[in-house]
Short mmCIF file of N, CA and C in Angstrom, two decimals:
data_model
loop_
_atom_site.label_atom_id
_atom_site.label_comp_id
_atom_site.label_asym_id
_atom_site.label_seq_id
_atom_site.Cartn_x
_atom_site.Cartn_y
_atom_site.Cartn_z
N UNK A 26 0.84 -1.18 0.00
CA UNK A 26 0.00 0.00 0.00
C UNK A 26 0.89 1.24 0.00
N UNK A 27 0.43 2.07 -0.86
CA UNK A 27 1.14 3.34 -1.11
C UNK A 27 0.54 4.52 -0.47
N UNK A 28 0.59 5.41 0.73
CA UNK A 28 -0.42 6.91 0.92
C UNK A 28 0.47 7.97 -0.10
N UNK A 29 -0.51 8.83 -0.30
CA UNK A 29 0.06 9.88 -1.14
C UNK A 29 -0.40 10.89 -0.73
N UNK A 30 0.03 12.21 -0.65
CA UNK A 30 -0.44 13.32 -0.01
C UNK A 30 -0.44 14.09 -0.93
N UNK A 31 -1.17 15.41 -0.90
CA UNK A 31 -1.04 16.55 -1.97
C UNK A 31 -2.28 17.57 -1.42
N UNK A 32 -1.82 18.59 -2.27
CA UNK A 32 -2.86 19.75 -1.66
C UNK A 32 -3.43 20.41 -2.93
N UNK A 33 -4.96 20.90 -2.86
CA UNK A 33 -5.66 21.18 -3.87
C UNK A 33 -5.60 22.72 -3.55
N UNK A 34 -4.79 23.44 -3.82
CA UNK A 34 -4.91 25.31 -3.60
C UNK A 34 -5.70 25.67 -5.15
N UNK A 35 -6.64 26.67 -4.32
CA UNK A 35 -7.43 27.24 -5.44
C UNK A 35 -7.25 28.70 -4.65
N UNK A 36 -7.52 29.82 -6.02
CA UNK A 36 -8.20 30.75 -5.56
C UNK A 36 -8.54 31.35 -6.81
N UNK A 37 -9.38 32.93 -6.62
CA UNK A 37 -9.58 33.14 -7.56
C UNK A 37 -10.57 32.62 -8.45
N UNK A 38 -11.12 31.52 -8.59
CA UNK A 38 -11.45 30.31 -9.29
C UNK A 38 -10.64 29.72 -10.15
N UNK A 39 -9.65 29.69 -9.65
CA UNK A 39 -8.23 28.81 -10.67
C UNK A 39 -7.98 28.00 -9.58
N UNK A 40 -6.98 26.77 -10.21
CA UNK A 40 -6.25 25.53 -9.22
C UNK A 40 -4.56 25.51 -9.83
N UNK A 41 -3.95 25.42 -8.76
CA UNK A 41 -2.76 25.10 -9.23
C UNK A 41 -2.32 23.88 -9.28
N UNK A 42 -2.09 23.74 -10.96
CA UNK A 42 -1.57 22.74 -11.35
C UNK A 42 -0.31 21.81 -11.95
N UNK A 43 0.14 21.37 -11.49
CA UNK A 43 1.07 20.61 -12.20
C UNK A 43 1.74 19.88 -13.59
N UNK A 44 1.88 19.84 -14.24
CA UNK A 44 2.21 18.86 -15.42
C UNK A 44 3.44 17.97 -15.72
N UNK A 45 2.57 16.71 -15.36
CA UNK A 45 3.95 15.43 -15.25
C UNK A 45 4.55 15.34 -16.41
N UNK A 46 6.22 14.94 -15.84
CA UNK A 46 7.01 15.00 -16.95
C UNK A 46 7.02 13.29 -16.84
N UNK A 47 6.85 12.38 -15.81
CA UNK A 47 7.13 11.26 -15.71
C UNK A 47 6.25 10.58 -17.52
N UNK A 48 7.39 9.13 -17.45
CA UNK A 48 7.07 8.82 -18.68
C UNK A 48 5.41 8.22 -18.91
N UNK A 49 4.96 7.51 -17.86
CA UNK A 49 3.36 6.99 -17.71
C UNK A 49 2.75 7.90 -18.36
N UNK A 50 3.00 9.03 -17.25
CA UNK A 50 1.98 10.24 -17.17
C UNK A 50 2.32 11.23 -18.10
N UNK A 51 3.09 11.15 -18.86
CA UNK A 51 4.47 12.71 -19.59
C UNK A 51 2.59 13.52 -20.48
N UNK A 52 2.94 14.57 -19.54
CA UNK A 52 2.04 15.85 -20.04
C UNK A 52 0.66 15.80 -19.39
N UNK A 53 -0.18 14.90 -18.32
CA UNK A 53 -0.94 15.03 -17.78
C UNK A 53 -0.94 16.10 -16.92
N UNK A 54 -1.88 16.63 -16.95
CA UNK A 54 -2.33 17.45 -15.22
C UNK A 54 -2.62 17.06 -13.91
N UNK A 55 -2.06 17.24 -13.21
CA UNK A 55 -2.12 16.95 -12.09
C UNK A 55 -2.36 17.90 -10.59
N UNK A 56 -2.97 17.97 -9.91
CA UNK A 56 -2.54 18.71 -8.32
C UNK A 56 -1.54 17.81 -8.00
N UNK A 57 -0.73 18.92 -7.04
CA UNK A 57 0.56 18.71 -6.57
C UNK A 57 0.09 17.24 -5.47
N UNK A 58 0.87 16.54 -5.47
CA UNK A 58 1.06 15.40 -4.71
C UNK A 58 2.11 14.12 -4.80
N UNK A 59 2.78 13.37 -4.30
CA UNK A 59 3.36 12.09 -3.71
C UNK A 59 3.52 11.63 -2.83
N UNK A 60 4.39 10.87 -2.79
CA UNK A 60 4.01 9.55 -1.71
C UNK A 60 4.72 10.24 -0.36
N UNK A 61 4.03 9.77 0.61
CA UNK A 61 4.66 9.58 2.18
C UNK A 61 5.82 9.21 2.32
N UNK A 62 6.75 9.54 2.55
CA UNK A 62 8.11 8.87 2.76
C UNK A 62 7.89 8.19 4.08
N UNK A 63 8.95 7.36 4.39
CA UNK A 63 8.62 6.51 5.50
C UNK A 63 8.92 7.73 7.12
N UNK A 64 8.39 7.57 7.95
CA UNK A 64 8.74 8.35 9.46
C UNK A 64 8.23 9.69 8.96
N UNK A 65 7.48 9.95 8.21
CA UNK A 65 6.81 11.54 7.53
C UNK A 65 5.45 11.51 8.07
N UNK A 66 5.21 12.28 8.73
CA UNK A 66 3.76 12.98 9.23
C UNK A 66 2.94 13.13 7.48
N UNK A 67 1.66 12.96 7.63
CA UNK A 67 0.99 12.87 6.31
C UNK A 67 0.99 14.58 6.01
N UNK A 68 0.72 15.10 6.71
CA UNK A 68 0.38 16.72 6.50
C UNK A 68 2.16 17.68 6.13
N UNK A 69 3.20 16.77 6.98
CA UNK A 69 4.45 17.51 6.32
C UNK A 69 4.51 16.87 4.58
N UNK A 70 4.31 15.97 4.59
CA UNK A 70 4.45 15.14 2.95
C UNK A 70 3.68 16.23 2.08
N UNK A 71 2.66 16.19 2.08
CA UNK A 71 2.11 17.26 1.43
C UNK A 71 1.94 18.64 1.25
N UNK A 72 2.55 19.00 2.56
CA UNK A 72 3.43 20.60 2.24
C UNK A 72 4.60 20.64 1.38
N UNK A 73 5.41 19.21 2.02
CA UNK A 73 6.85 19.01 0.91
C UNK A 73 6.65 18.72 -0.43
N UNK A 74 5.65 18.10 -0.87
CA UNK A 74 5.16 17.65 -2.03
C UNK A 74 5.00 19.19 -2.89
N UNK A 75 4.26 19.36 -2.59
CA UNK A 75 3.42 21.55 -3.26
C UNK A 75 4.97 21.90 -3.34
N UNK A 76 5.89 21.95 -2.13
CA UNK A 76 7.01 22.76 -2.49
C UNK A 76 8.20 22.23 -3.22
N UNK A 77 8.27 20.96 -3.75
CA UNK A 77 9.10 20.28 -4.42
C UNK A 77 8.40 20.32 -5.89
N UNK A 78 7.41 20.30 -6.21
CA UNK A 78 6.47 20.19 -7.59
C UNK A 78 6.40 21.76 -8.22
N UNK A 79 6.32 22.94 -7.03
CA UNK A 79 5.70 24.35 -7.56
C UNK A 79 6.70 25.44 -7.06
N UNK A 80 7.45 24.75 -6.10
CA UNK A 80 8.41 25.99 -5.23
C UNK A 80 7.66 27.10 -4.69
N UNK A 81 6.01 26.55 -3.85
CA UNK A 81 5.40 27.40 -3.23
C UNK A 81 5.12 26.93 -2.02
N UNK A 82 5.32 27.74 -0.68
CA UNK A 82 4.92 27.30 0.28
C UNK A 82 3.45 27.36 0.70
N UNK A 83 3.17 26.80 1.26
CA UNK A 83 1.69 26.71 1.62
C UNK A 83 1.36 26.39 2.94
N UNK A 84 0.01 27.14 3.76
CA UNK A 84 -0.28 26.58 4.64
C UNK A 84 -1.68 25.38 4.43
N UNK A 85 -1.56 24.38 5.13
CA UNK A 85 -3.07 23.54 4.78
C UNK A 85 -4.04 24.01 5.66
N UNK A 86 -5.44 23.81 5.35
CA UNK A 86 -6.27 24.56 5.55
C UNK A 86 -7.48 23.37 5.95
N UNK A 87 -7.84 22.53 5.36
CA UNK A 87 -8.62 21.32 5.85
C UNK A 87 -8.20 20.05 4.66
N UNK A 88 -9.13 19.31 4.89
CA UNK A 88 -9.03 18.25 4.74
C UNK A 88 -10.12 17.93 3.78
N UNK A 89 -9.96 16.92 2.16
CA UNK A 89 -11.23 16.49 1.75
C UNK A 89 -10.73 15.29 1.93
N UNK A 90 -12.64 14.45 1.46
CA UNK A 90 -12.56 12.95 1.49
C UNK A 90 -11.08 12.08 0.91
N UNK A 91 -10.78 10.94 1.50
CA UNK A 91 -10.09 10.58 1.32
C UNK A 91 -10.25 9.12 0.85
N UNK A 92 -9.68 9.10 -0.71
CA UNK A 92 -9.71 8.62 -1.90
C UNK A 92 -8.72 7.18 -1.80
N UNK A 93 -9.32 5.99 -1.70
CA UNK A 93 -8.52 4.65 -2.06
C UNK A 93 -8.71 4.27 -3.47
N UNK A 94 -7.85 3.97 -3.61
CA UNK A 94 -7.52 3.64 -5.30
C UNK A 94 -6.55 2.25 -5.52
N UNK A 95 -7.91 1.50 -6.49
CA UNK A 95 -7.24 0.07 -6.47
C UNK A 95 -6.53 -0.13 -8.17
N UNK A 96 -5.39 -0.17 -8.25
CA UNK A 96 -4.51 0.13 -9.36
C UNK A 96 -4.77 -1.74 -9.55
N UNK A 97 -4.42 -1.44 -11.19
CA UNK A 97 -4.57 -2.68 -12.08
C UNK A 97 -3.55 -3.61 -12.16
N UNK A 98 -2.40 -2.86 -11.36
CA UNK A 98 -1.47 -4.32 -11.26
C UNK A 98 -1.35 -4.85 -9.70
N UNK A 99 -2.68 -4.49 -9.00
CA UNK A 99 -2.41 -5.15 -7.68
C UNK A 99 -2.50 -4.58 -6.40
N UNK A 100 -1.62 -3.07 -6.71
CA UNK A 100 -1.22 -2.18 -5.71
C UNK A 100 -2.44 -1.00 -5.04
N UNK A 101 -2.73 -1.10 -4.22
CA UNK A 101 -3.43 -0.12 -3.57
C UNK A 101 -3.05 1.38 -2.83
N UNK A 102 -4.07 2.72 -3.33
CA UNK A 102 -2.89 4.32 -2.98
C UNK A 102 -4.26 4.14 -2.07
N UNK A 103 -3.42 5.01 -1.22
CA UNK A 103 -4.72 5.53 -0.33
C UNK A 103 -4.08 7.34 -0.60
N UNK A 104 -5.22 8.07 -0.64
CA UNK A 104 -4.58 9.29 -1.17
C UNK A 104 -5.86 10.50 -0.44
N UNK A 105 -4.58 11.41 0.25
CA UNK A 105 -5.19 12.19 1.31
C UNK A 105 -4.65 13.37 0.53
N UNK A 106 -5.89 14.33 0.15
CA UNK A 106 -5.70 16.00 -0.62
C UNK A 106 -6.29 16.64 0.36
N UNK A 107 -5.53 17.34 0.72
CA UNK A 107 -5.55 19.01 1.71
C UNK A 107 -6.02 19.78 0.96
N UNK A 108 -6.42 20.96 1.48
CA UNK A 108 -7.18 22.20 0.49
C UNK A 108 -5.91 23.34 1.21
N UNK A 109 -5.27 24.28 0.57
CA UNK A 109 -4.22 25.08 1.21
C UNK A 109 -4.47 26.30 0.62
N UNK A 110 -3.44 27.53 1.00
CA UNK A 110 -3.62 28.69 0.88
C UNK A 110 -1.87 28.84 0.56
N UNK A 111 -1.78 29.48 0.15
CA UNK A 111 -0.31 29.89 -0.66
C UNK A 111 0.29 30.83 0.45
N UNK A 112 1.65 30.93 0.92
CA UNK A 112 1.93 31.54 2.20
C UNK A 112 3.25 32.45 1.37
N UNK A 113 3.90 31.56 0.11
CA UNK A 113 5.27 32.12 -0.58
C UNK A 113 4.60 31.66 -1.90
N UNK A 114 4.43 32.61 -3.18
CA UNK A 114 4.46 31.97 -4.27
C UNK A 114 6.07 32.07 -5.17
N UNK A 115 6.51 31.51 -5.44
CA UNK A 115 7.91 31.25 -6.32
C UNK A 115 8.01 30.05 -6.74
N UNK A 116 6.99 30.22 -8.00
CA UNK A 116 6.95 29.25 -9.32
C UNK A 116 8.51 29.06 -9.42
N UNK A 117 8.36 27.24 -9.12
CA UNK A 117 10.01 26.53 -10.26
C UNK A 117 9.59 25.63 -9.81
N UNK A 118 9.97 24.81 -10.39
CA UNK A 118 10.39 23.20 -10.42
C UNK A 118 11.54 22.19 -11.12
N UNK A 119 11.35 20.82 -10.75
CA UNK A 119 12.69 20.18 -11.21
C UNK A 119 12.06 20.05 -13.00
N UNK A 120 12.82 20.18 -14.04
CA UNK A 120 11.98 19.93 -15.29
C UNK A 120 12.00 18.44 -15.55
N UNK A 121 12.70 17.99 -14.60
CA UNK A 121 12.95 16.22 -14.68
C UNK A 121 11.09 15.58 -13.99
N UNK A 122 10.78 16.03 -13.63
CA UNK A 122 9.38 15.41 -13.04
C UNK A 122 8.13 16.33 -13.28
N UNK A 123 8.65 17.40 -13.46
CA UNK A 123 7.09 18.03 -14.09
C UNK A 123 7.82 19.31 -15.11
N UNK A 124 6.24 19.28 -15.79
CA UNK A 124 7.06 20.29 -17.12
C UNK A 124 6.90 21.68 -17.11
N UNK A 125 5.44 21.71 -16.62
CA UNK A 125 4.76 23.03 -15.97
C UNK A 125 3.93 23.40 -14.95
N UNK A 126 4.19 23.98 -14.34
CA UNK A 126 2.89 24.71 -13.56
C UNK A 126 1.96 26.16 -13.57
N UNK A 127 0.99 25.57 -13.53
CA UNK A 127 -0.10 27.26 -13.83
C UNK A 127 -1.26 27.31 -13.26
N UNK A 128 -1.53 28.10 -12.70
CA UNK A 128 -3.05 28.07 -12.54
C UNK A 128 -4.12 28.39 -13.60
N UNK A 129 -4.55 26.97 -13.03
CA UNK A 129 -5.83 26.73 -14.28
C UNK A 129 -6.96 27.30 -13.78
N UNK A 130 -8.22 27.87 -14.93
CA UNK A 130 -9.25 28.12 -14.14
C UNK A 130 -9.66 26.62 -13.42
N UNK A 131 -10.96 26.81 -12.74
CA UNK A 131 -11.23 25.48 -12.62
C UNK A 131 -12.26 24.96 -13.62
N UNK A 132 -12.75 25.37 -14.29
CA UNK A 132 -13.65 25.03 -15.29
C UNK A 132 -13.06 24.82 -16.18
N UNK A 133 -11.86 25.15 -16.95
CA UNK A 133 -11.35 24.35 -17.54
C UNK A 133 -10.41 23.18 -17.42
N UNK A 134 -10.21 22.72 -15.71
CA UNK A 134 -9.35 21.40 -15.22
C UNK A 134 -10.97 20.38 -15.31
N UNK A 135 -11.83 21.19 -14.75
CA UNK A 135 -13.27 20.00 -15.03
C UNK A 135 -13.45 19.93 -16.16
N UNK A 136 -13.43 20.69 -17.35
CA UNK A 136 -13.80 19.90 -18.77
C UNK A 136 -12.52 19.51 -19.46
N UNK A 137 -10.97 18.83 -18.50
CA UNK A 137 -10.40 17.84 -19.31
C UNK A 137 -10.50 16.55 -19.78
N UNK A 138 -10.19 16.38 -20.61
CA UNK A 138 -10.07 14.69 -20.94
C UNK A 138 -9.38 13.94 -19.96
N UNK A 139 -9.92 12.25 -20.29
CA UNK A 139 -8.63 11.71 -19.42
C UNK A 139 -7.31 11.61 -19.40
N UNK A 140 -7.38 12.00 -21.03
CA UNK A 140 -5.61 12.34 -21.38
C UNK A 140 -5.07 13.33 -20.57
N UNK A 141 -5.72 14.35 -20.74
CA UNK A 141 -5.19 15.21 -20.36
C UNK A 141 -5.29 15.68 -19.02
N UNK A 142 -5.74 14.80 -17.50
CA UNK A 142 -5.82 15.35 -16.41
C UNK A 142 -5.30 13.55 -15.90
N UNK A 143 -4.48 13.68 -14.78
CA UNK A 143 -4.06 12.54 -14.66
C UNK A 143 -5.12 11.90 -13.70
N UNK A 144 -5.33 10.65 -13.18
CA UNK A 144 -6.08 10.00 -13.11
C UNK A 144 -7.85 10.63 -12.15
N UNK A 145 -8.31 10.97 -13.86
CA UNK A 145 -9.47 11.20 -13.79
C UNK A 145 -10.26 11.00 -12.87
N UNK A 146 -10.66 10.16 -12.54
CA UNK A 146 -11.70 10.06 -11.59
C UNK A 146 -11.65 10.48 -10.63
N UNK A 147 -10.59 10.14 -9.95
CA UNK A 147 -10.25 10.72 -8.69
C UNK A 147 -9.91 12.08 -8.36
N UNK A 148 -9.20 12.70 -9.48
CA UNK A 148 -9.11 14.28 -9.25
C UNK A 148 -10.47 15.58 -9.46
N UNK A 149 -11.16 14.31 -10.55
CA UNK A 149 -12.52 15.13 -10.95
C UNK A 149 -13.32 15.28 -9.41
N UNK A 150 -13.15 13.69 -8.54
CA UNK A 150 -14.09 13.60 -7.82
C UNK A 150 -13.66 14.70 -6.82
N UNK A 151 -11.96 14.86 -6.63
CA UNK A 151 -11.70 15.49 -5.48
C UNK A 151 -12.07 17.16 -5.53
N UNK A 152 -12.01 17.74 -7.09
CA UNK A 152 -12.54 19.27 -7.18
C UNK A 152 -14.15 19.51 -7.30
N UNK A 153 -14.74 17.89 -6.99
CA UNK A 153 -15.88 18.17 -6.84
C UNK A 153 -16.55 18.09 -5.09
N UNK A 154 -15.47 17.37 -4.17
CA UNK A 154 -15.78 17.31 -3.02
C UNK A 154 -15.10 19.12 -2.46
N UNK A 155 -14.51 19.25 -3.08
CA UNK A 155 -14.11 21.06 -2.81
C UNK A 155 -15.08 21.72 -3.37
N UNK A 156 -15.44 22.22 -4.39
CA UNK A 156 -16.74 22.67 -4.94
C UNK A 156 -18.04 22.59 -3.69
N UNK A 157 -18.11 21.01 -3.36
CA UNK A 157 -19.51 20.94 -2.50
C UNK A 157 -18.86 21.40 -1.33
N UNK A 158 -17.68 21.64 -1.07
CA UNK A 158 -17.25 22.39 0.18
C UNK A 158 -17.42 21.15 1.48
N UNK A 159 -17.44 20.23 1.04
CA UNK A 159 -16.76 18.88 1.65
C UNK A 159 -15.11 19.01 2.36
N UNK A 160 -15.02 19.79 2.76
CA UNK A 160 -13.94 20.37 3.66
C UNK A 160 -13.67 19.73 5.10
N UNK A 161 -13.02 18.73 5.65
CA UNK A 161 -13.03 19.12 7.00
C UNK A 161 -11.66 19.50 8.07
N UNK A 162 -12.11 19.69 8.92
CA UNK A 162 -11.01 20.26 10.03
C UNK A 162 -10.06 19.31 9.90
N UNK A 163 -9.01 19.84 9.91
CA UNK A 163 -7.29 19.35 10.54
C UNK A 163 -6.75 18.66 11.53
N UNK A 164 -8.26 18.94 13.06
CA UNK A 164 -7.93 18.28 14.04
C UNK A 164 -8.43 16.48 13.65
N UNK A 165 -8.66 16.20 12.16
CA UNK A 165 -8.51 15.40 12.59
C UNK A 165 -7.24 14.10 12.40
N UNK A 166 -6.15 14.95 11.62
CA UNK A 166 -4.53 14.76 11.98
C UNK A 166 -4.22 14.84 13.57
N UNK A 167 -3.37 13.67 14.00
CA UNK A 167 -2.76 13.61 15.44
C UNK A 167 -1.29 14.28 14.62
N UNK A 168 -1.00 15.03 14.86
CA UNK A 168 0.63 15.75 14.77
C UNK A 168 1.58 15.11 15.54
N UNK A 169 1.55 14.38 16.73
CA UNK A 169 2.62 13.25 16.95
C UNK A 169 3.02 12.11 16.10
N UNK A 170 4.07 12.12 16.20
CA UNK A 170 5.11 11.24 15.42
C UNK A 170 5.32 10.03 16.12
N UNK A 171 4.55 8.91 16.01
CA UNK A 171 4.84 7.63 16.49
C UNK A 171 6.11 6.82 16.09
N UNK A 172 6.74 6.57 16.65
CA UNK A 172 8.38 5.40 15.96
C UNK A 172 8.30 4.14 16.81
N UNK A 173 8.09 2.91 16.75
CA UNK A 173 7.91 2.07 17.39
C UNK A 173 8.83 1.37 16.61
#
């Protein structure tokens, strides 16, 4: 099992988005997100994630539903998107893993193809649990760091 973290920042009515350079994905859209590293709090992963993908800091702000995803060769993501607010904007990234970033309106990230937004369902569903304002509180992250 894989968790993946990432944060859905909107404002304006735009989303900031990503575009994978990876070869699967090369030119999809994406919100910023990856995986949990091991001994990583879920909520630092996904601040590190936004600032490794966009070179923007962010604070998180709540929490939407959280999305399991059963992949076709076996593997299961469990995938937790934050809703955030931009604290530093300074667009860059590595060009080795993504190609661009911009803010999209959001009406035009909802009428992409599946080509062109990376795995559809789940991102459609997640700017639609933001839309219904399916938001919730933070407290319900424990911020201690368990090591056993």
């Amino acid at each position: 099992m894989v968790v993946v973290a990432g944060c859905l920042i909107a404002q304006k009515n735009k989303i900031l988005m990503v575009k994978e350079a990876a070869k699967a994905v090369y030119g999809q859209w994406n919100i910023p997100a990856g995986r949990v590293d091991e001994h990583e709090l879920i909520t630092d992963a996904a601040i590190r994630e936004v600032y490794e993908e966009t070179g923007c800091k962010v604070k998180l702000t709540g929490v939407l539903p959280i999305s399991t995803v059963c992949l076709n060769n076996g593997n299961t993501v469990v995938r937790i998107t934050f809703t955030a607010d931009v604290i530093e904007e300074n667009i860059k990234f590595d060009s080795d893993e993504i190609l661009d970033v911009k803010w999209l309106d959001i009406d035009e990230v909802k009428n992409m193809t599946q080509e062109q937004l990376r795995a559809y369902d789940v991102s459609t569903k997640i700017i639609k649990d933001f839309e219904d304002k399916k938001i919730f509180s933070l407290e319900v992250f424990n911020s201690t760091k368990y090591i056993r």
